[in-house]
């Protein structure tokens, strides 16, 4: 009713003040286009700035590796408290491709600021290869070792899913953190297997993790991408887009989450165990730390880590050399 009465009056006002309203319209147009123009500038500046940061990080990586090689006896650790430290825990074991895997990881970690690499050899003793390699890599690191017990060790001919891998090694890394890192430290824990592929943005995505953050992982669980299902506002995890055993409490790969250091240190039971169902290692660890509602989804529309698996080296030629009484091709090399 009120509207019907107002309508003719409104039209009269508009008609009598045409110039005024036209002026307001012009001002609106001007302000709109000026702000769009400014936004373009800001986006351009942000892009240039991020290019600069990428370049600086590359330099940082170069400097870290250069320093490690030039000053082998000095413990150079450029990490500081300016931002949370990422503790990347990597189990590793001896096989022909091991050094190549470690080279890839070193190269991927070098440009990342404030990353502490905890490598745990699945071995009775630390090997010279891994010790020397880390010494020259330039990423701040801690080297540990613990062997997998014989009955849990996966053999060359077993299918890769038969036994869980890296269980004691990851626990050893976690134990080192509990013993050596104070609660006051800002940090994040991430399990970085030695055969995956990591985008450098992944580390910035996980750095401000408050509880446990989760994100999509490429090439895992029989899918191109396995990922958390995220609520429409993007803030909560509401399930799992997985095909392989989607009923797992946390149906994600080891590479798909990171844990706040303080939260981990406050939960002494959080660790891995052999006696859990196949594929439940992640759930076993995470159940001590969070519920699904408490997870922080990150980078939900991107893949920043891939569960790549390196093909076993085919070394038939070495066998032939041996049969013919010749020395192995790597007699004088560390491969
Ligand atoms: C999948 C998951 O991505 C792993 O996180 C999980 O540990 C594994 O399954 C499992 O079955 O337990 P997958 O590629 O099959 O990964 O496992 P690997 O990459 O072969 O092994 C996981 C980590 O454990 C690697 O860093 C590897 O170097 C290490 N590992 C493997 C050992 O320390 N000792 C071994 O005998 C085998
Ligand atoms: Mn793997």
Short mmCIF file of C-alpha atoms and ligand atoms in Angstrom, two decimals:
data_model
loop_
_atom_site.label_atom_id
_atom_site.label_comp_id
_atom_site.label_asym_id
_atom_site.label_seq_id
_atom_site.Cartn_x
_atom_site.Cartn_y
_atom_site.Cartn_z
CA UNK A 1 0.00 0.00 0.00
CA UNK A 2 2.72 2.38 1.11
CA UNK A 3 4.69 1.57 -2.03
CA UNK A 4 1.76 2.37 -4.30
CA UNK A 5 1.41 5.77 -2.64
CA UNK A 6 5.12 6.46 -2.76
CA UNK A 7 5.61 5.54 -6.36
CA UNK A 8 4.13 8.68 -8.05
CA UNK A 9 5.79 10.89 -5.46
CA UNK A 10 9.15 9.25 -6.10
CA UNK A 11 8.76 9.78 -9.83
CA UNK A 12 7.95 13.42 -9.28
CA UNK A 13 11.05 13.90 -7.15
CA UNK A 14 13.16 12.15 -9.77
CA UNK A 15 11.70 14.28 -12.58
CA UNK A 16 12.28 17.55 -10.70
CA UNK A 17 15.88 16.61 -9.80
CA UNK A 18 17.04 14.99 -13.01
CA UNK A 19 20.34 16.85 -13.09
CA UNK A 20 21.09 15.94 -9.51
CA UNK A 21 20.49 12.22 -10.04
CA UNK A 22 22.44 12.22 -13.29
CA UNK A 23 25.35 13.83 -11.40
CA UNK A 24 25.17 11.17 -8.68
CA UNK A 25 25.18 8.49 -11.39
CA UNK A 26 28.28 10.01 -13.04
CA UNK A 27 30.11 10.19 -9.70
CA UNK A 28 29.22 6.54 -9.06
CA UNK A 29 30.60 5.54 -12.47
CA UNK A 30 33.79 7.50 -11.86
CA UNK A 31 34.36 5.99 -8.40
CA UNK A 32 33.64 2.48 -9.73
CA UNK A 33 36.12 2.68 -12.62
CA UNK A 34 38.77 4.40 -10.50
CA UNK A 35 38.62 1.63 -7.87
CA UNK A 36 38.78 -1.11 -10.54
CA UNK A 37 41.83 0.60 -12.04
CA UNK A 38 43.47 0.82 -8.61
CA UNK A 39 42.72 -2.85 -7.93
CA UNK A 40 44.45 -3.78 -11.19
CA UNK A 41 47.49 -1.84 -9.99
CA UNK A 42 47.50 -3.55 -6.59
CA UNK A 43 47.16 -7.01 -8.15
CA UNK A 44 50.02 -6.19 -10.53
CA UNK A 45 52.15 -5.01 -7.58
CA UNK A 46 51.32 -8.18 -5.61
CA UNK A 47 52.29 -10.33 -8.58
CA UNK A 48 55.57 -8.49 -9.03
CA UNK A 49 56.24 -8.79 -5.30
CA UNK A 50 55.58 -12.53 -5.31
CA UNK A 51 57.90 -12.94 -8.33
CA UNK A 52 60.55 -11.09 -6.35
CA UNK A 53 60.00 -13.33 -3.35
CA UNK A 54 60.32 -16.43 -5.54
CA UNK A 55 63.61 -15.06 -6.90
CA UNK A 56 64.85 -14.29 -3.39
CA UNK A 57 63.93 -17.77 -2.20
CA UNK A 58 65.86 -19.26 -5.09
CA UNK A 59 68.87 -17.18 -4.04
CA UNK A 60 68.37 -18.28 -0.45
CA UNK A 61 68.44 -21.91 -1.58
CA UNK A 62 71.60 -21.29 -3.58
CA UNK A 63 73.28 -19.57 -0.63
CA UNK A 64 72.31 -22.32 1.82
CA UNK A 65 73.79 -25.05 -0.37
CA UNK A 66 76.86 -22.95 -1.19
CA UNK A 67 77.54 -22.30 2.50
CA UNK A 68 77.07 -25.98 3.39
CA UNK A 69 79.65 -26.96 0.77
CA UNK A 70 82.14 -24.18 1.43
CA UNK A 71 82.06 -24.52 5.22
CA UNK A 72 81.56 -28.25 5.87
CA UNK A 73 82.61 -28.00 9.52
CA UNK A 74 80.36 -25.13 10.51
CA UNK A 75 76.80 -25.80 11.64
CA UNK A 76 74.94 -23.22 9.58
CA UNK A 77 71.30 -22.95 10.49
CA UNK A 78 69.53 -19.98 8.94
CA UNK A 79 66.21 -20.83 10.62
CA UNK A 80 64.86 -18.21 13.01
CA UNK A 81 61.70 -17.31 14.92
CA UNK A 82 60.31 -14.90 12.31
CA UNK A 83 57.75 -17.50 11.23
CA UNK A 84 56.75 -21.03 12.32
CA UNK A 85 59.34 -23.72 11.56
CA UNK A 86 58.24 -26.70 9.49
CA UNK A 87 59.59 -29.99 10.84
CA UNK A 88 59.58 -32.32 7.83
CA UNK A 89 59.94 -35.97 8.92
CA UNK A 90 61.33 -38.30 6.24
CA UNK A 91 61.93 -42.04 6.69
CA UNK A 92 64.42 -43.38 4.16
CA UNK A 93 65.99 -46.76 3.38
CA UNK A 94 68.87 -48.08 1.30
CA UNK A 95 68.07 -49.06 -2.31
CA UNK A 96 69.55 -48.10 -5.69
CA UNK A 97 67.35 -44.99 -6.10
CA UNK A 98 67.83 -43.67 -2.55
CA UNK A 99 70.37 -40.94 -3.30
CA UNK A 100 68.37 -39.72 -6.30
CA UNK A 101 65.28 -39.41 -4.06
CA UNK A 102 67.22 -37.44 -1.46
CA UNK A 103 68.65 -35.12 -4.12
CA UNK A 104 65.10 -34.36 -5.32
CA UNK A 105 63.94 -33.62 -1.79
CA UNK A 106 66.96 -31.47 -0.97
CA UNK A 107 66.35 -29.40 -4.12
CA UNK A 108 62.68 -29.01 -3.27
CA UNK A 109 63.34 -28.02 0.37
CA UNK A 110 66.24 -25.59 -0.19
CA UNK A 111 64.13 -22.56 -1.23
CA UNK A 112 61.76 -23.04 1.73
CA UNK A 113 62.60 -20.74 4.66
CA UNK A 114 62.45 -22.10 8.23
CA UNK A 115 62.31 -25.77 7.35
CA UNK A 116 64.04 -28.33 9.57
CA UNK A 117 64.47 -31.68 7.89
CA UNK A 118 64.40 -34.73 10.18
CA UNK A 119 65.64 -37.75 8.23
CA UNK A 120 65.47 -41.18 9.79
CA UNK A 121 67.40 -43.98 8.16
CA UNK A 122 65.80 -47.41 8.34
CA UNK A 123 69.16 -48.93 9.29
CA UNK A 124 71.20 -50.29 12.19
CA UNK A 125 73.62 -47.37 11.84
CA UNK A 126 73.73 -44.08 9.98
CA UNK A 127 75.32 -44.54 6.55
CA UNK A 128 78.15 -42.41 5.14
CA UNK A 129 76.15 -41.75 2.00
CA UNK A 130 73.22 -40.13 3.81
CA UNK A 131 75.45 -38.35 6.39
CA UNK A 132 77.69 -36.81 3.74
CA UNK A 133 74.82 -35.99 1.48
CA UNK A 134 72.97 -34.03 4.18
CA UNK A 135 76.14 -32.25 5.20
CA UNK A 136 76.40 -30.78 1.70
CA UNK A 137 72.69 -30.24 1.04
CA UNK A 138 72.24 -26.95 2.89
CA UNK A 139 68.82 -27.62 4.46
CA UNK A 140 69.05 -27.47 8.28
CA UNK A 141 68.65 -31.10 9.38
CA UNK A 142 68.79 -33.78 12.05
CA UNK A 143 69.82 -37.29 11.06
CA UNK A 144 68.54 -40.24 13.10
CA UNK A 145 68.34 -43.98 12.50
CA UNK A 146 66.31 -46.95 13.66
CA UNK A 147 65.94 -50.28 11.86
CA UNK A 148 62.57 -51.85 11.07
CA UNK A 149 62.32 -55.20 12.95
CA UNK A 150 62.89 -58.16 10.60
CA UNK A 151 59.30 -59.43 10.75
CA UNK A 152 57.93 -56.01 9.72
CA UNK A 153 60.49 -55.35 7.01
CA UNK A 154 58.99 -55.47 3.54
CA UNK A 155 61.04 -57.53 1.11
CA UNK A 156 61.89 -56.81 -2.53
CA UNK A 157 59.27 -59.22 -3.87
CA UNK A 158 56.39 -58.33 -1.52
CA UNK A 159 53.56 -56.20 -2.92
CA UNK A 160 54.07 -52.64 -1.64
CA UNK A 161 50.86 -52.64 0.45
CA UNK A 162 51.69 -55.83 2.40
CA UNK A 163 53.25 -54.12 5.42
CA UNK A 164 53.19 -50.56 6.74
CA UNK A 165 56.39 -48.65 6.04
CA UNK A 166 58.27 -45.98 7.96
CA UNK A 167 56.35 -46.64 11.22
CA UNK A 168 59.26 -46.78 13.69
CA UNK A 169 61.18 -44.16 11.71
CA UNK A 170 58.36 -41.58 11.92
CA UNK A 171 57.97 -42.35 15.64
CA UNK A 172 61.70 -41.80 16.12
CA UNK A 173 61.38 -38.38 14.46
CA UNK A 174 58.38 -37.55 16.65
CA UNK A 175 60.27 -38.66 19.76
CA UNK A 176 63.19 -36.41 18.82
CA UNK A 177 60.80 -33.46 18.54
CA UNK A 178 59.29 -34.22 21.96
CA UNK A 179 62.76 -34.35 23.49
CA UNK A 180 64.34 -31.38 21.74
CA UNK A 181 61.78 -28.73 20.82
CA UNK A 182 60.29 -26.53 23.54
CA UNK A 183 56.54 -25.94 23.73
CA UNK A 184 57.08 -22.23 23.28
CA UNK A 185 58.35 -22.78 19.72
CA UNK A 186 56.00 -21.98 16.83
CA UNK A 187 56.05 -24.90 14.45
CA UNK A 188 54.31 -27.42 12.24
CA UNK A 189 55.02 -31.14 11.72
CA UNK A 190 54.78 -32.69 8.27
CA UNK A 191 55.47 -36.27 7.11
CA UNK A 192 57.41 -35.96 3.86
CA UNK A 193 58.10 -39.41 2.39
CA UNK A 194 61.26 -39.55 0.30
CA UNK A 195 59.54 -40.45 -2.99
CA UNK A 196 56.76 -37.81 -3.17
CA UNK A 197 56.84 -34.55 -5.14
CA UNK A 198 56.35 -31.27 -3.26
CA UNK A 199 55.34 -27.89 -4.69
CA UNK A 200 57.10 -25.11 -2.77
CA UNK A 201 53.71 -23.40 -2.14
CA UNK A 202 52.68 -26.41 -0.04
CA UNK A 203 54.95 -25.27 2.77
CA UNK A 204 53.48 -21.76 2.88
CA UNK A 205 49.98 -23.27 2.87
CA UNK A 206 50.73 -25.43 5.94
CA UNK A 207 52.83 -22.90 7.85
CA UNK A 208 50.02 -21.27 9.85
CA UNK A 209 48.38 -24.57 10.86
CA UNK A 210 46.59 -24.12 14.21
CA UNK A 211 45.34 -27.70 14.75
CA UNK A 212 45.68 -30.13 11.84
CA UNK A 213 45.43 -28.84 8.28
CA UNK A 214 44.46 -31.03 5.34
CA UNK A 215 44.57 -30.64 1.54
CA UNK A 216 44.22 -32.64 -1.69
CA UNK A 217 46.94 -35.15 -2.70
CA UNK A 218 47.58 -36.07 -6.33
CA UNK A 219 48.04 -39.62 -7.70
CA UNK A 220 47.00 -41.59 -4.65
CA UNK A 221 44.37 -44.12 -3.59
CA UNK A 222 43.70 -45.09 -7.21
CA UNK A 223 42.66 -41.51 -8.09
CA UNK A 224 44.15 -38.53 -9.88
CA UNK A 225 43.32 -36.58 -6.72
CA UNK A 226 42.11 -37.76 -3.30
CA UNK A 227 40.78 -34.91 -1.19
CA UNK A 228 38.82 -33.76 1.83
CA UNK A 229 35.16 -32.80 1.20
CA UNK A 230 34.85 -29.21 2.32
CA UNK A 231 31.74 -27.26 3.49
CA UNK A 232 30.40 -24.61 1.10
CA UNK A 233 31.93 -21.78 3.18
CA UNK A 234 35.30 -23.53 2.80
CA UNK A 235 35.94 -23.71 6.56
CA UNK A 236 35.14 -27.27 7.59
CA UNK A 237 35.90 -30.80 6.47
CA UNK A 238 32.64 -32.72 6.09
CA UNK A 239 33.92 -36.01 4.67
CA UNK A 240 36.37 -37.51 2.19
CA UNK A 241 36.46 -37.74 -1.59
CA UNK A 242 38.24 -41.09 -1.64
CA UNK A 243 37.57 -44.36 -3.41
CA UNK A 244 39.97 -46.60 -1.49
CA UNK A 245 38.29 -47.30 1.87
CA UNK A 246 36.45 -43.95 2.22
CA UNK A 247 35.09 -45.09 5.63
CA UNK A 248 38.47 -44.52 7.28
CA UNK A 249 38.05 -41.87 10.04
CA UNK A 250 40.67 -39.77 8.21
CA UNK A 251 40.64 -41.03 4.63
CA UNK A 252 43.78 -39.26 3.46
CA UNK A 253 47.43 -39.99 2.68
CA UNK A 254 50.37 -39.23 4.95
CA UNK A 255 51.29 -36.39 2.55
CA UNK A 256 47.87 -34.74 2.96
CA UNK A 257 48.09 -33.18 6.43
CA UNK A 258 50.26 -31.17 8.81
CA UNK A 259 50.04 -30.82 12.59
CA UNK A 260 50.58 -27.83 14.83
CA UNK A 261 53.68 -28.44 16.97
CA UNK A 262 52.13 -27.24 20.25
CA UNK A 263 49.08 -29.46 19.74
CA UNK A 264 51.34 -32.46 19.08
CA UNK A 265 53.47 -31.75 22.15
CA UNK A 266 50.33 -31.57 24.31
CA UNK A 267 49.21 -35.09 23.22
CA UNK A 268 51.81 -37.63 24.42
CA UNK A 269 49.89 -40.58 22.92
CA UNK A 270 50.08 -39.33 19.33
CA UNK A 271 52.24 -41.79 17.39
CA UNK A 272 52.14 -44.59 14.80
CA UNK A 273 51.68 -48.29 15.53
CA UNK A 274 52.19 -51.56 13.65
CA UNK A 275 49.05 -53.18 14.92
CA UNK A 276 46.49 -51.15 13.01
CA UNK A 277 44.43 -52.11 9.97
CA UNK A 278 46.03 -51.63 6.57
CA UNK A 279 45.69 -47.99 5.49
CA UNK A 280 44.82 -46.77 8.99
CA UNK A 281 48.25 -45.33 9.98
CA UNK A 282 47.13 -41.75 9.34
CA UNK A 283 43.87 -42.28 11.26
CA UNK A 284 45.75 -43.95 14.12
CA UNK A 285 47.98 -40.90 14.55
CA UNK A 286 45.33 -38.24 13.98
CA UNK A 287 42.69 -39.71 16.30
CA UNK A 288 44.84 -38.60 19.25
CA UNK A 289 44.93 -35.03 18.00
CA UNK A 290 41.66 -33.88 16.42
CA UNK A 291 38.10 -34.66 15.40
CA UNK A 292 37.02 -34.17 11.79
CA UNK A 293 35.22 -30.93 12.81
CA UNK A 294 38.49 -29.47 14.09
CA UNK A 295 40.43 -29.99 10.85
CA UNK A 296 41.52 -26.90 8.86
CA UNK A 297 41.01 -27.37 5.12
CA UNK A 298 43.65 -25.59 3.01
CA UNK A 299 44.32 -25.16 -0.72
CA UNK A 300 41.10 -27.12 -1.32
CA UNK A 301 41.07 -26.41 -5.06
CA UNK A 302 44.72 -27.26 -5.78
CA UNK A 303 47.15 -30.17 -5.82
CA UNK A 304 50.45 -29.14 -4.20
CA UNK A 305 51.81 -32.61 -3.42
CA UNK A 306 51.88 -35.79 -5.48
CA UNK A 307 52.21 -39.34 -4.22
CA UNK A 308 54.72 -40.19 -6.93
CA UNK A 309 56.39 -43.59 -6.60
CA UNK A 310 59.78 -44.11 -8.16
CA UNK A 311 60.11 -47.13 -10.40
CA UNK A 312 62.48 -49.80 -9.09
CA UNK A 313 65.81 -49.58 -10.92
CA UNK A 314 66.26 -52.37 -13.48
CA UNK A 315 69.79 -53.62 -13.00
CA UNK A 316 70.04 -56.69 -15.21
CA UNK A 317 73.30 -55.34 -16.67
CA UNK A 318 75.00 -55.44 -13.27
CA UNK A 319 74.14 -59.15 -13.01
CA UNK A 320 75.74 -59.73 -16.39
CA UNK A 321 78.90 -57.91 -15.33
CA UNK A 322 79.08 -60.05 -12.21
CA UNK A 323 78.56 -63.30 -14.17
CA UNK A 324 81.35 -62.28 -16.54
CA UNK A 325 83.74 -61.59 -13.65
CA UNK A 326 83.73 -57.84 -14.34
CA UNK A 327 83.63 -55.17 -11.62
CA UNK A 328 80.26 -53.49 -10.93
CA UNK A 329 79.66 -50.30 -12.95
CA UNK A 330 79.61 -48.20 -9.75
CA UNK A 331 82.87 -49.58 -8.33
CA UNK A 332 84.30 -46.04 -8.28
CA UNK A 333 81.05 -44.12 -7.79
CA UNK A 334 78.46 -43.24 -5.23
CA UNK A 335 75.19 -43.39 -7.17
C1 LIG B 1 52.01 -45.20 1.15
C2 LIG B 1 51.90 -43.92 2.00
O1 LIG B 1 52.00 -42.78 1.17
C3 LIG B 1 53.00 -43.92 3.04
O2 LIG B 1 52.98 -42.73 3.77
C4 LIG B 1 52.84 -45.13 3.93
O3 LIG B 1 53.89 -45.19 4.87
C5 LIG B 1 52.91 -46.38 3.06
O4 LIG B 1 51.95 -46.33 2.00
C6 LIG B 1 52.70 -47.64 3.86
O5 LIG B 1 52.24 -48.63 3.25
O6 LIG B 1 53.02 -47.68 5.03
P1 LIG B 1 54.15 -45.94 -0.42
O7 LIG B 1 54.62 -45.12 -1.57
O8 LIG B 1 53.55 -47.28 -0.69
O9 LIG B 1 53.22 -45.01 0.44
O10 LIG B 1 55.34 -46.16 0.66
P2 LIG B 1 56.89 -45.84 0.51
O11 LIG B 1 57.05 -44.48 -0.09
O12 LIG B 1 57.55 -46.99 -0.15
O13 LIG B 1 57.33 -45.78 2.03
C7 LIG B 1 56.96 -44.72 2.90
C8 LIG B 1 58.22 -44.13 3.55
O14 LIG B 1 58.84 -45.13 4.35
C9 LIG B 1 59.25 -43.63 2.54
O15 LIG B 1 59.80 -42.42 2.98
C10 LIG B 1 60.28 -44.75 2.51
O16 LIG B 1 61.60 -44.32 2.24
C11 LIG B 1 60.19 -45.31 3.94
N1 LIG B 1 60.53 -46.75 4.02
C12 LIG B 1 60.00 -47.64 3.15
C13 LIG B 1 61.42 -47.19 5.00
O17 LIG B 1 61.92 -46.38 5.79
N2 LIG B 1 61.74 -48.52 5.06
C14 LIG B 1 61.24 -49.44 4.18
O18 LIG B 1 61.57 -50.65 4.28
C15 LIG B 1 60.34 -48.99 3.20
MN1 LIG B 2 55.81 -43.43 -1.37
#
